[in-house]
């Protein structure tokens, strides 16, 4: 593997772990606000992001490249509302999408078709991640001054199934 591609993978691993820690941190803030469903949704997202990072580490190992396990900075302070939190989630997912695109471009430039192929599942995943976060933001904006609406959204997000490691990531 070319060094530029390895560096892009290590950046992506860091972003996946940062996303995981951000979502865990934000879930605690929402739990303190009594929004247990929103907190549950974010904890499932935490597990998913950890799974992505581990998948990328495993892939590098299969290519005989040592992954760099990053030190992580403390997450930013959570917003004081569900809307503010999910706006942070959406912005973070957009930054992850940009990094995924950069990794695909690096792999393509290096003619590393195995890495490019692997990352296409992340391209598809990021479309879904951004869509889901944007939908939640839209719903929370609609319910911004309606506590009953907020509680209905919270209840809906609490029904998210527990994240299970997918064979697609192995």
PDB file of C-alpha atoms in Angstrom:
ATOM      1  CA  UNK A   1       0.000   0.000   0.000  1.00  0.00           C
ATOM      2  CA  UNK A   2       1.195   3.474  -0.773  1.00  0.00           C
ATOM      3  CA  UNK A   3       1.966   5.775   2.130  1.00  0.00           C
ATOM      4  CA  UNK A   4      -0.698   8.330   1.138  1.00  0.00           C
ATOM      5  CA  UNK A   5      -3.397   5.647   1.284  1.00  0.00           C
ATOM      6  CA  UNK A   6      -2.119   4.339   4.621  1.00  0.00           C
ATOM      7  CA  UNK A   7      -2.226   7.875   6.032  1.00  0.00           C
ATOM      8  CA  UNK A   8      -5.789   8.321   4.763  1.00  0.00           C
ATOM      9  CA  UNK A   9      -6.830   5.057   6.434  1.00  0.00           C
ATOM     10  CA  UNK A  10      -5.262   6.130   9.710  1.00  0.00           C
ATOM     11  CA  UNK A  11      -7.094   9.483   9.507  1.00  0.00           C
ATOM     12  CA  UNK A  12     -10.336   7.612   8.921  1.00  0.00           C
ATOM     13  CA  UNK A  13      -9.701   5.328  11.889  1.00  0.00           C
ATOM     14  CA  UNK A  14      -9.183   8.400  14.037  1.00  0.00           C
ATOM     15  CA  UNK A  15     -12.390  10.002  12.742  1.00  0.00           C
ATOM     16  CA  UNK A  16     -14.375   6.842  13.452  1.00  0.00           C
ATOM     17  CA  UNK A  17     -13.099   6.693  17.038  1.00  0.00           C
ATOM     18  CA  UNK A  18     -13.683  10.442  17.476  1.00  0.00           C
ATOM     19  CA  UNK A  19     -17.237   9.994  16.209  1.00  0.00           C
ATOM     20  CA  UNK A  20     -17.777   7.135  18.657  1.00  0.00           C
ATOM     21  CA  UNK A  21     -16.557   9.178  21.603  1.00  0.00           C
ATOM     22  CA  UNK A  22     -18.520  12.236  20.500  1.00  0.00           C
ATOM     23  CA  UNK A  23     -21.719  10.214  20.304  1.00  0.00           C
ATOM     24  CA  UNK A  24     -21.129   8.609  23.688  1.00  0.00           C
ATOM     25  CA  UNK A  25     -20.441  12.027  25.198  1.00  0.00           C
ATOM     26  CA  UNK A  26     -23.548  13.541  23.598  1.00  0.00           C
ATOM     27  CA  UNK A  27     -25.669  10.611  24.791  1.00  0.00           C
ATOM     28  CA  UNK A  28     -24.733  11.365  28.382  1.00  0.00           C
ATOM     29  CA  UNK A  29     -25.796  14.985  27.946  1.00  0.00           C
ATOM     30  CA  UNK A  30     -29.173  13.991  26.506  1.00  0.00           C
ATOM     31  CA  UNK A  31     -29.689  11.407  29.215  1.00  0.00           C
ATOM     32  CA  UNK A  32     -29.167  14.162  31.796  1.00  0.00           C
ATOM     33  CA  UNK A  33     -31.929  16.134  30.019  1.00  0.00           C
ATOM     34  CA  UNK A  34     -34.248  13.136  30.416  1.00  0.00           C
ATOM     35  CA  UNK A  35     -34.177  12.281  26.705  1.00  0.00           C
ATOM     36  CA  UNK A  36     -33.396   8.608  27.143  1.00  0.00           C
ATOM     37  CA  UNK A  37     -34.515   7.610  23.642  1.00  0.00           C
ATOM     38  CA  UNK A  38     -32.184  10.139  22.027  1.00  0.00           C
ATOM     39  CA  UNK A  39     -29.399   8.953  24.333  1.00  0.00           C
ATOM     40  CA  UNK A  40     -30.084   5.338  23.315  1.00  0.00           C
ATOM     41  CA  UNK A  41     -29.911   6.246  19.606  1.00  0.00           C
ATOM     42  CA  UNK A  42     -26.523   7.897  20.133  1.00  0.00           C
ATOM     43  CA  UNK A  43     -25.170   4.935  22.114  1.00  0.00           C
ATOM     44  CA  UNK A  44     -26.080   2.640  19.223  1.00  0.00           C
ATOM     45  CA  UNK A  45     -24.252   5.049  16.937  1.00  0.00           C
ATOM     46  CA  UNK A  46     -21.250   4.814  19.305  1.00  0.00           C
ATOM     47  CA  UNK A  47     -21.138   1.033  18.822  1.00  0.00           C
ATOM     48  CA  UNK A  48     -21.438   1.376  15.064  1.00  0.00           C
ATOM     49  CA  UNK A  49     -18.556   3.862  14.825  1.00  0.00           C
ATOM     50  CA  UNK A  50     -16.316   1.638  16.972  1.00  0.00           C
ATOM     51  CA  UNK A  51     -17.144  -1.242  14.650  1.00  0.00           C
ATOM     52  CA  UNK A  52     -16.118   0.838  11.633  1.00  0.00           C
ATOM     53  CA  UNK A  53     -12.779   1.738  13.218  1.00  0.00           C
ATOM     54  CA  UNK A  54     -12.079  -1.879  14.096  1.00  0.00           C
ATOM     55  CA  UNK A  55     -12.994  -2.968  10.587  1.00  0.00           C
ATOM     56  CA  UNK A  56     -10.478  -0.542   9.105  1.00  0.00           C
ATOM     57  CA  UNK A  57      -7.792  -1.660  11.557  1.00  0.00           C
ATOM     58  CA  UNK A  58      -8.460  -5.287  10.581  1.00  0.00           C
ATOM     59  CA  UNK A  59      -8.271  -4.410   6.890  1.00  0.00           C
ATOM     60  CA  UNK A  60      -4.891  -2.720   7.317  1.00  0.00           C
ATOM     61  CA  UNK A  61      -3.665  -5.789   9.195  1.00  0.00           C
ATOM     62  CA  UNK A  62      -4.775  -7.999   6.326  1.00  0.00           C
ATOM     63  CA  UNK A  63      -2.704  -5.786   4.033  1.00  0.00           C
ATOM     64  CA  UNK A  64       0.296  -6.207   6.379  1.00  0.00           C
ATOM     65  CA  UNK A  65       0.161  -2.568   7.496  1.00  0.00           C
ATOM     66  CA  UNK A  66       0.164  -1.553  11.152  1.00  0.00           C
ATOM     67  CA  UNK A  67      -2.710   0.791  11.948  1.00  0.00           C
ATOM     68  CA  UNK A  68      -2.127   3.739  14.211  1.00  0.00           C
ATOM     69  CA  UNK A  69      -4.464   3.781  17.186  1.00  0.00           C
ATOM     70  CA  UNK A  70      -4.960   7.479  17.845  1.00  0.00           C
ATOM     71  CA  UNK A  71      -5.022   9.460  21.028  1.00  0.00           C
ATOM     72  CA  UNK A  72      -8.340  11.262  21.129  1.00  0.00           C
ATOM     73  CA  UNK A  73      -9.062  14.819  22.152  1.00  0.00           C
ATOM     74  CA  UNK A  74     -11.909  15.456  24.556  1.00  0.00           C
ATOM     75  CA  UNK A  75     -15.227  15.812  22.728  1.00  0.00           C
ATOM     76  CA  UNK A  76     -16.799  19.224  22.432  1.00  0.00           C
ATOM     77  CA  UNK A  77     -19.354  20.276  25.015  1.00  0.00           C
ATOM     78  CA  UNK A  78     -22.795  18.984  24.135  1.00  0.00           C
ATOM     79  CA  UNK A  79     -25.470  21.432  23.134  1.00  0.00           C
ATOM     80  CA  UNK A  80     -28.192  22.152  25.662  1.00  0.00           C
ATOM     81  CA  UNK A  81     -30.980  20.753  23.488  1.00  0.00           C
ATOM     82  CA  UNK A  82     -31.713  17.684  21.412  1.00  0.00           C
ATOM     83  CA  UNK A  83     -31.810  19.862  18.309  1.00  0.00           C
ATOM     84  CA  UNK A  84     -28.370  21.306  19.053  1.00  0.00           C
ATOM     85  CA  UNK A  85     -26.955  17.840  19.694  1.00  0.00           C
ATOM     86  CA  UNK A  86     -28.279  16.398  16.451  1.00  0.00           C
ATOM     87  CA  UNK A  87     -27.040  19.416  14.527  1.00  0.00           C
ATOM     88  CA  UNK A  88     -23.598  18.483  15.893  1.00  0.00           C
ATOM     89  CA  UNK A  89     -24.185  14.885  14.789  1.00  0.00           C
ATOM     90  CA  UNK A  90     -25.115  15.985  11.264  1.00  0.00           C
ATOM     91  CA  UNK A  91     -22.080  18.276  10.974  1.00  0.00           C
ATOM     92  CA  UNK A  92     -19.799  15.483  12.170  1.00  0.00           C
ATOM     93  CA  UNK A  93     -21.276  12.973   9.726  1.00  0.00           C
ATOM     94  CA  UNK A  94     -20.699  15.463   6.915  1.00  0.00           C
ATOM     95  CA  UNK A  95     -17.033  15.749   7.917  1.00  0.00           C
ATOM     96  CA  UNK A  96     -16.736  11.952   8.015  1.00  0.00           C
ATOM     97  CA  UNK A  97     -18.257  11.784   4.518  1.00  0.00           C
ATOM     98  CA  UNK A  98     -15.642  14.223   3.242  1.00  0.00           C
ATOM     99  CA  UNK A  99     -12.881  12.086   4.760  1.00  0.00           C
ATOM    100  CA  UNK A 100     -14.321   8.917   3.220  1.00  0.00           C
ATOM    101  CA  UNK A 101     -14.384  10.634  -0.165  1.00  0.00           C
ATOM    102  CA  UNK A 102     -10.760  11.717   0.296  1.00  0.00           C
ATOM    103  CA  UNK A 103      -9.745   8.156   1.164  1.00  0.00           C
ATOM    104  CA  UNK A 104     -11.506   6.810  -1.947  1.00  0.00           C
ATOM    105  CA  UNK A 105      -9.738   9.455  -4.057  1.00  0.00           C
ATOM    106  CA  UNK A 106      -6.360   8.544  -2.539  1.00  0.00           C
ATOM    107  CA  UNK A 107      -6.958   4.850  -3.209  1.00  0.00           C
ATOM    108  CA  UNK A 108      -8.062   5.572  -6.778  1.00  0.00           C
ATOM    109  CA  UNK A 109      -5.046   7.788  -7.448  1.00  0.00           C
ATOM    110  CA  UNK A 110      -2.761   5.049  -6.108  1.00  0.00           C
ATOM    111  CA  UNK A 111      -4.540   2.402  -8.210  1.00  0.00           C
ATOM    112  CA  UNK A 112      -5.288   0.576  -4.944  1.00  0.00           C
ATOM    113  CA  UNK A 113      -8.497  -1.026  -6.143  1.00  0.00           C
ATOM    114  CA  UNK A 114      -8.900  -3.272  -3.113  1.00  0.00           C
ATOM    115  CA  UNK A 115      -8.973  -0.246  -0.824  1.00  0.00           C
ATOM    116  CA  UNK A 116     -11.229   1.680  -3.170  1.00  0.00           C
ATOM    117  CA  UNK A 117     -13.641  -1.253  -3.292  1.00  0.00           C
ATOM    118  CA  UNK A 118     -13.642  -1.603   0.501  1.00  0.00           C
ATOM    119  CA  UNK A 119     -14.358   2.088   0.973  1.00  0.00           C
ATOM    120  CA  UNK A 120     -17.357   2.076  -1.368  1.00  0.00           C
ATOM    121  CA  UNK A 121     -19.398   0.441   1.394  1.00  0.00           C
ATOM    122  CA  UNK A 122     -18.483   3.444   3.557  1.00  0.00           C
ATOM    123  CA  UNK A 123     -19.567   5.831   0.801  1.00  0.00           C
ATOM    124  CA  UNK A 124     -22.987   4.157   0.800  1.00  0.00           C
ATOM    125  CA  UNK A 125     -23.056   4.097   4.600  1.00  0.00           C
ATOM    126  CA  UNK A 126     -22.348   7.828   4.815  1.00  0.00           C
ATOM    127  CA  UNK A 127     -25.263   8.655   2.523  1.00  0.00           C
ATOM    128  CA  UNK A 128     -27.479   6.804   5.005  1.00  0.00           C
ATOM    129  CA  UNK A 129     -25.805   8.393   8.054  1.00  0.00           C
ATOM    130  CA  UNK A 130     -26.241  11.932   6.745  1.00  0.00           C
ATOM    131  CA  UNK A 131     -29.820  11.218   5.682  1.00  0.00           C
ATOM    132  CA  UNK A 132     -30.756   9.819   9.105  1.00  0.00           C
ATOM    133  CA  UNK A 133     -29.139  12.706  10.991  1.00  0.00           C
ATOM    134  CA  UNK A 134     -30.776  15.292   8.699  1.00  0.00           C
ATOM    135  CA  UNK A 135     -34.188  13.646   9.186  1.00  0.00           C
ATOM    136  CA  UNK A 136     -33.795  13.802  12.962  1.00  0.00           C
ATOM    137  CA  UNK A 137     -32.729  17.454  12.773  1.00  0.00           C
ATOM    138  CA  UNK A 138     -35.752  18.241  10.586  1.00  0.00           C
ATOM    139  CA  UNK A 139     -38.129  16.523  13.009  1.00  0.00           C
ATOM    140  CA  UNK A 140     -36.595  18.254  16.018  1.00  0.00           C
ATOM    141  CA  UNK A 141     -36.899  21.631  14.291  1.00  0.00           C
ATOM    142  CA  UNK A 142     -40.578  20.964  13.669  1.00  0.00           C
ATOM    143  CA  UNK A 143     -41.067  20.021  17.326  1.00  0.00           C
ATOM    144  CA  UNK A 144     -38.817  22.769  18.672  1.00  0.00           C
ATOM    145  CA  UNK A 145     -41.474  24.431  20.851  1.00  0.00           C
ATOM    146  CA  UNK A 146     -43.684  21.390  21.289  1.00  0.00           C
ATOM    147  CA  UNK A 147     -42.728  19.248  24.270  1.00  0.00           C
ATOM    148  CA  UNK A 148     -45.175  16.502  23.310  1.00  0.00           C
ATOM    149  CA  UNK A 149     -43.601  16.343  19.850  1.00  0.00           C
ATOM    150  CA  UNK A 150     -40.124  16.178  21.365  1.00  0.00           C
ATOM    151  CA  UNK A 151     -41.182  13.316  23.623  1.00  0.00           C
ATOM    152  CA  UNK A 152     -42.701  11.474  20.654  1.00  0.00           C
ATOM    153  CA  UNK A 153     -39.411  11.826  18.743  1.00  0.00           C
ATOM    154  CA  UNK A 154     -37.493  10.708  21.831  1.00  0.00           C
ATOM    155  CA  UNK A 155     -39.678   7.626  22.135  1.00  0.00           C
ATOM    156  CA  UNK A 156     -39.207   6.824  18.432  1.00  0.00           C
ATOM    157  CA  UNK A 157     -35.392   7.138  18.645  1.00  0.00           C
ATOM    158  CA  UNK A 158     -35.422   4.893  21.697  1.00  0.00           C
ATOM    159  CA  UNK A 159     -36.774   2.064  19.543  1.00  0.00           C
ATOM    160  CA  UNK A 160     -33.596   1.854  17.497  1.00  0.00           C
ATOM    161  CA  UNK A 161     -32.421  -1.731  17.572  1.00  0.00           C
ATOM    162  CA  UNK A 162     -29.173  -2.504  19.309  1.00  0.00           C
ATOM    163  CA  UNK A 163     -26.269  -2.277  16.908  1.00  0.00           C
ATOM    164  CA  UNK A 164     -24.846  -5.655  16.035  1.00  0.00           C
ATOM    165  CA  UNK A 165     -21.517  -6.117  14.386  1.00  0.00           C
ATOM    166  CA  UNK A 166     -22.229  -6.968  10.786  1.00  0.00           C
ATOM    167  CA  UNK A 167     -20.461  -9.630   8.777  1.00  0.00           C
ATOM    168  CA  UNK A 168     -20.356  -7.004   6.051  1.00  0.00           C
ATOM    169  CA  UNK A 169     -17.756  -5.189   8.183  1.00  0.00           C
ATOM    170  CA  UNK A 170     -15.620  -8.271   8.706  1.00  0.00           C
TER     171      UNK A 170
END
